[in-house]
Amino acid sequence: MHLAYPAVLSALLFCTGLYGVLARRNAILILMSVELMLNAVNLNLVAFDVWLSRTAEETLHSGQALTLFTIAIAAAEIGIGLAIVLAVHRNRGTADIDRLRDTAEGDESPAADGPDSDTPATGTAAEKAEATA
């Protein structure tokens, strides 16, 4: 088998995963796309390991060993990422990346801490007022 077949398949898988990371708004789908990109890299490592083992006299299979480490790291990354996404979903009620980005920036409504205001400033507006005083 030629090296071009798995290399082209790996490139297509990686491009599909990259498109998924850039175009998706759901955090779980982004994690799945990252996993697809890691699997494309694993396919490339194994393909090049097989191709190099045919040309070398010693077969170390270092590409396959590196693939096992990559799979273990990817499994840990997906587990931790999914736990973070589930915790955020429980707290915020959504896994939409755009909504999470908007809520992380904060809703800075005009604070009622002007000179003619009767209510005291609270939260970050009070901290800003103290910092400027």
mmCIF file of C-alpha atoms in Angstrom:
data_model
loop_
_atom_site.group_PDB
_atom_site.id
_atom_site.type_symbol
_atom_site.label_atom_id
_atom_site.label_comp_id
_atom_site.label_asym_id
_atom_site.label_seq_id
_atom_site.Cartn_x
_atom_site.Cartn_y
_atom_site.Cartn_z
ATOM 1 C CA MET A 1 0.000 0.000 0.000
ATOM 2 C CA HIS A 2 1.260 3.462 -0.842
ATOM 3 C CA LEU A 3 1.855 6.093 1.789
ATOM 4 C CA ALA A 4 -0.340 8.552 -0.095
ATOM 5 C CA TYR A 5 -3.642 6.826 0.760
ATOM 6 C CA PRO A 6 -3.472 7.131 4.545
ATOM 7 C CA ALA A 7 -1.831 10.564 4.248
ATOM 8 C CA VAL A 8 -4.689 11.892 2.120
ATOM 9 C CA LEU A 9 -7.267 10.326 4.433
ATOM 10 C CA SER A 10 -5.495 11.856 7.416
ATOM 11 C CA ALA A 11 -5.458 15.272 5.744
ATOM 12 C CA LEU A 12 -9.184 15.029 4.992
ATOM 13 C CA LEU A 13 -9.954 14.008 8.587
ATOM 14 C CA PHE A 14 -7.835 16.841 9.950
ATOM 15 C CA CYS A 15 -9.491 19.408 7.663
ATOM 16 C CA THR A 16 -12.934 18.135 8.682
ATOM 17 C CA GLY A 17 -11.984 18.492 12.343
ATOM 18 C CA LEU A 18 -10.549 21.953 11.772
ATOM 19 C CA TYR A 19 -13.757 23.034 10.047
ATOM 20 C CA GLY A 20 -15.726 21.643 12.970
ATOM 21 C CA VAL A 21 -13.666 23.634 15.476
ATOM 22 C CA LEU A 22 -13.981 26.854 13.512
ATOM 23 C CA ALA A 23 -17.635 26.582 12.462
ATOM 24 C CA ARG A 24 -19.392 24.947 15.417
ATOM 25 C CA ARG A 25 -20.848 26.840 18.339
ATOM 26 C CA ASN A 26 -21.629 23.928 20.636
ATOM 27 C CA ALA A 27 -18.808 23.067 23.039
ATOM 28 C CA ILE A 28 -19.387 19.306 22.809
ATOM 29 C CA LEU A 29 -19.186 19.377 19.012
ATOM 30 C CA ILE A 30 -15.966 21.370 19.255
ATOM 31 C CA LEU A 31 -14.502 18.709 21.546
ATOM 32 C CA MET A 32 -15.550 16.015 19.071
ATOM 33 C CA SER A 33 -13.847 17.955 16.273
ATOM 34 C CA VAL A 34 -10.647 18.198 18.310
ATOM 35 C CA GLU A 35 -10.822 14.445 18.831
ATOM 36 C CA LEU A 36 -11.196 13.978 15.063
ATOM 37 C CA MET A 37 -8.079 16.062 14.481
ATOM 38 C CA LEU A 38 -6.130 13.993 17.023
ATOM 39 C CA ASN A 39 -7.250 10.784 15.325
ATOM 40 C CA ALA A 40 -6.020 12.158 11.994
ATOM 41 C CA VAL A 41 -2.611 12.736 13.579
ATOM 42 C CA ASN A 42 -2.666 9.196 15.014
ATOM 43 C CA LEU A 43 -3.421 7.762 11.578
ATOM 44 C CA ASN A 44 -0.498 9.707 10.168
ATOM 45 C CA LEU A 45 1.852 8.472 12.893
ATOM 46 C CA VAL A 46 0.953 4.829 12.319
ATOM 47 C CA ALA A 47 1.152 5.163 8.528
ATOM 48 C CA PHE A 48 4.598 6.722 8.650
ATOM 49 C CA ASP A 49 5.736 4.164 11.225
ATOM 50 C CA VAL A 50 4.743 1.308 8.909
ATOM 51 C CA TRP A 51 6.365 3.042 5.946
ATOM 52 C CA LEU A 52 9.623 3.671 7.844
ATOM 53 C CA SER A 53 9.732 0.159 9.309
ATOM 54 C CA ARG A 54 9.839 -1.268 5.789
ATOM 55 C CA THR A 55 12.902 0.809 4.936
ATOM 56 C CA ALA A 56 14.750 0.449 8.254
ATOM 57 C CA GLU A 57 16.391 -2.740 9.396
ATOM 58 C CA GLU A 58 15.365 -2.270 13.020
ATOM 59 C CA THR A 59 11.693 -2.019 13.734
ATOM 60 C CA LEU A 60 11.235 0.142 16.808
ATOM 61 C CA HIS A 61 7.590 1.026 16.143
ATOM 62 C CA SER A 62 8.071 4.410 17.759
ATOM 63 C CA GLY A 63 5.173 5.876 15.785
ATOM 64 C CA GLN A 64 2.788 3.308 17.206
ATOM 65 C CA ALA A 65 4.075 3.898 20.736
ATOM 66 C CA LEU A 66 3.613 7.631 20.287
ATOM 67 C CA THR A 67 0.101 6.962 19.022
ATOM 68 C CA LEU A 68 -0.742 5.080 22.214
ATOM 69 C CA PHE A 69 0.431 8.050 24.290
ATOM 70 C CA THR A 70 -1.605 10.407 22.101
ATOM 71 C CA ILE A 71 -4.721 8.278 22.544
ATOM 72 C CA ALA A 72 -4.250 8.268 26.326
ATOM 73 C CA ILE A 73 -3.763 12.043 26.436
ATOM 74 C CA ALA A 74 -6.754 12.585 24.136
ATOM 75 C CA ALA A 75 -8.952 10.435 26.373
ATOM 76 C CA ALA A 76 -7.917 12.440 29.424
ATOM 77 C CA GLU A 77 -8.455 15.708 27.543
ATOM 78 C CA ILE A 78 -11.929 14.703 26.419
ATOM 79 C CA GLY A 79 -12.846 13.546 29.923
ATOM 80 C CA ILE A 80 -11.729 16.799 31.533
ATOM 81 C CA GLY A 81 -13.222 18.907 28.742
ATOM 82 C CA LEU A 82 -16.563 17.144 28.985
ATOM 83 C CA ALA A 83 -16.592 17.607 32.765
ATOM 84 C CA ILE A 84 -15.943 21.336 32.330
ATOM 85 C CA VAL A 85 -18.661 21.634 29.675
ATOM 86 C CA LEU A 86 -21.168 19.806 31.881
ATOM 87 C CA ALA A 87 -20.315 22.029 34.865
ATOM 88 C CA VAL A 88 -20.727 25.169 32.752
ATOM 89 C CA HIS A 89 -23.998 23.823 31.336
ATOM 90 C CA ARG A 90 -25.331 23.229 34.836
ATOM 91 C CA ASN A 91 -24.381 26.748 35.957
ATOM 92 C CA ARG A 92 -25.289 28.747 32.843
ATOM 93 C CA GLY A 93 -27.902 26.523 31.219
ATOM 94 C CA THR A 94 -26.241 26.467 27.801
ATOM 95 C CA ALA A 95 -23.240 24.999 26.023
ATOM 96 C CA ASP A 96 -23.328 27.585 23.221
ATOM 97 C CA ILE A 97 -19.882 29.161 22.901
ATOM 98 C CA ASP A 98 -21.157 32.577 21.776
ATOM 99 C CA ARG A 99 -23.535 32.890 24.713
ATOM 100 C CA LEU A 100 -20.828 31.803 27.135
ATOM 101 C CA ARG A 101 -18.451 34.371 25.676
ATOM 102 C CA ASP A 102 -21.072 37.111 26.061
ATOM 103 C CA THR A 103 -21.787 36.209 29.685
ATOM 104 C CA ALA A 104 -18.092 35.988 30.505
ATOM 105 C CA GLU A 105 -17.565 39.576 29.361
ATOM 106 C CA GLY A 106 -20.332 40.645 31.710
ATOM 107 C CA ASP A 107 -23.391 42.784 31.327
ATOM 108 C CA GLU A 108 -22.013 46.149 32.282
ATOM 109 C CA SER A 109 -25.153 48.160 32.699
ATOM 110 C CA PRO A 110 -24.742 51.823 33.566
ATOM 111 C CA ALA A 111 -24.157 51.934 37.286
ATOM 112 C CA ALA A 112 -26.227 54.218 39.404
ATOM 113 C CA ASP A 113 -23.270 55.782 41.176
ATOM 114 C CA GLY A 114 -23.549 59.274 39.789
ATOM 115 C CA PRO A 115 -23.662 62.367 41.989
ATOM 116 C CA ASP A 116 -27.463 62.614 41.774
ATOM 117 C CA SER A 117 -28.097 58.937 42.511
ATOM 118 C CA ASP A 118 -29.784 57.695 45.671
ATOM 119 C CA THR A 119 -28.602 54.049 45.452
ATOM 120 C CA PRO A 120 -25.032 53.022 46.207
ATOM 121 C CA ALA A 121 -22.923 51.274 43.568
ATOM 122 C CA THR A 122 -22.496 47.519 43.848
ATOM 123 C CA GLY A 123 -20.098 44.899 42.519
ATOM 124 C CA THR A 124 -17.514 45.846 39.942
ATOM 125 C CA ALA A 125 -18.856 49.376 39.509
ATOM 126 C CA ALA A 126 -18.146 50.063 43.194
ATOM 127 C CA GLU A 127 -14.654 48.657 42.841
ATOM 128 C CA LYS A 128 -14.016 50.912 39.839
ATOM 129 C CA ALA A 129 -15.307 53.917 41.760
ATOM 130 C CA GLU A 130 -12.999 53.129 44.683
ATOM 131 C CA ALA A 131 -10.045 52.638 42.366
ATOM 132 C CA THR A 132 -10.532 56.020 40.709
ATOM 133 C CA ALA A 133 -11.115 57.891 43.997
#
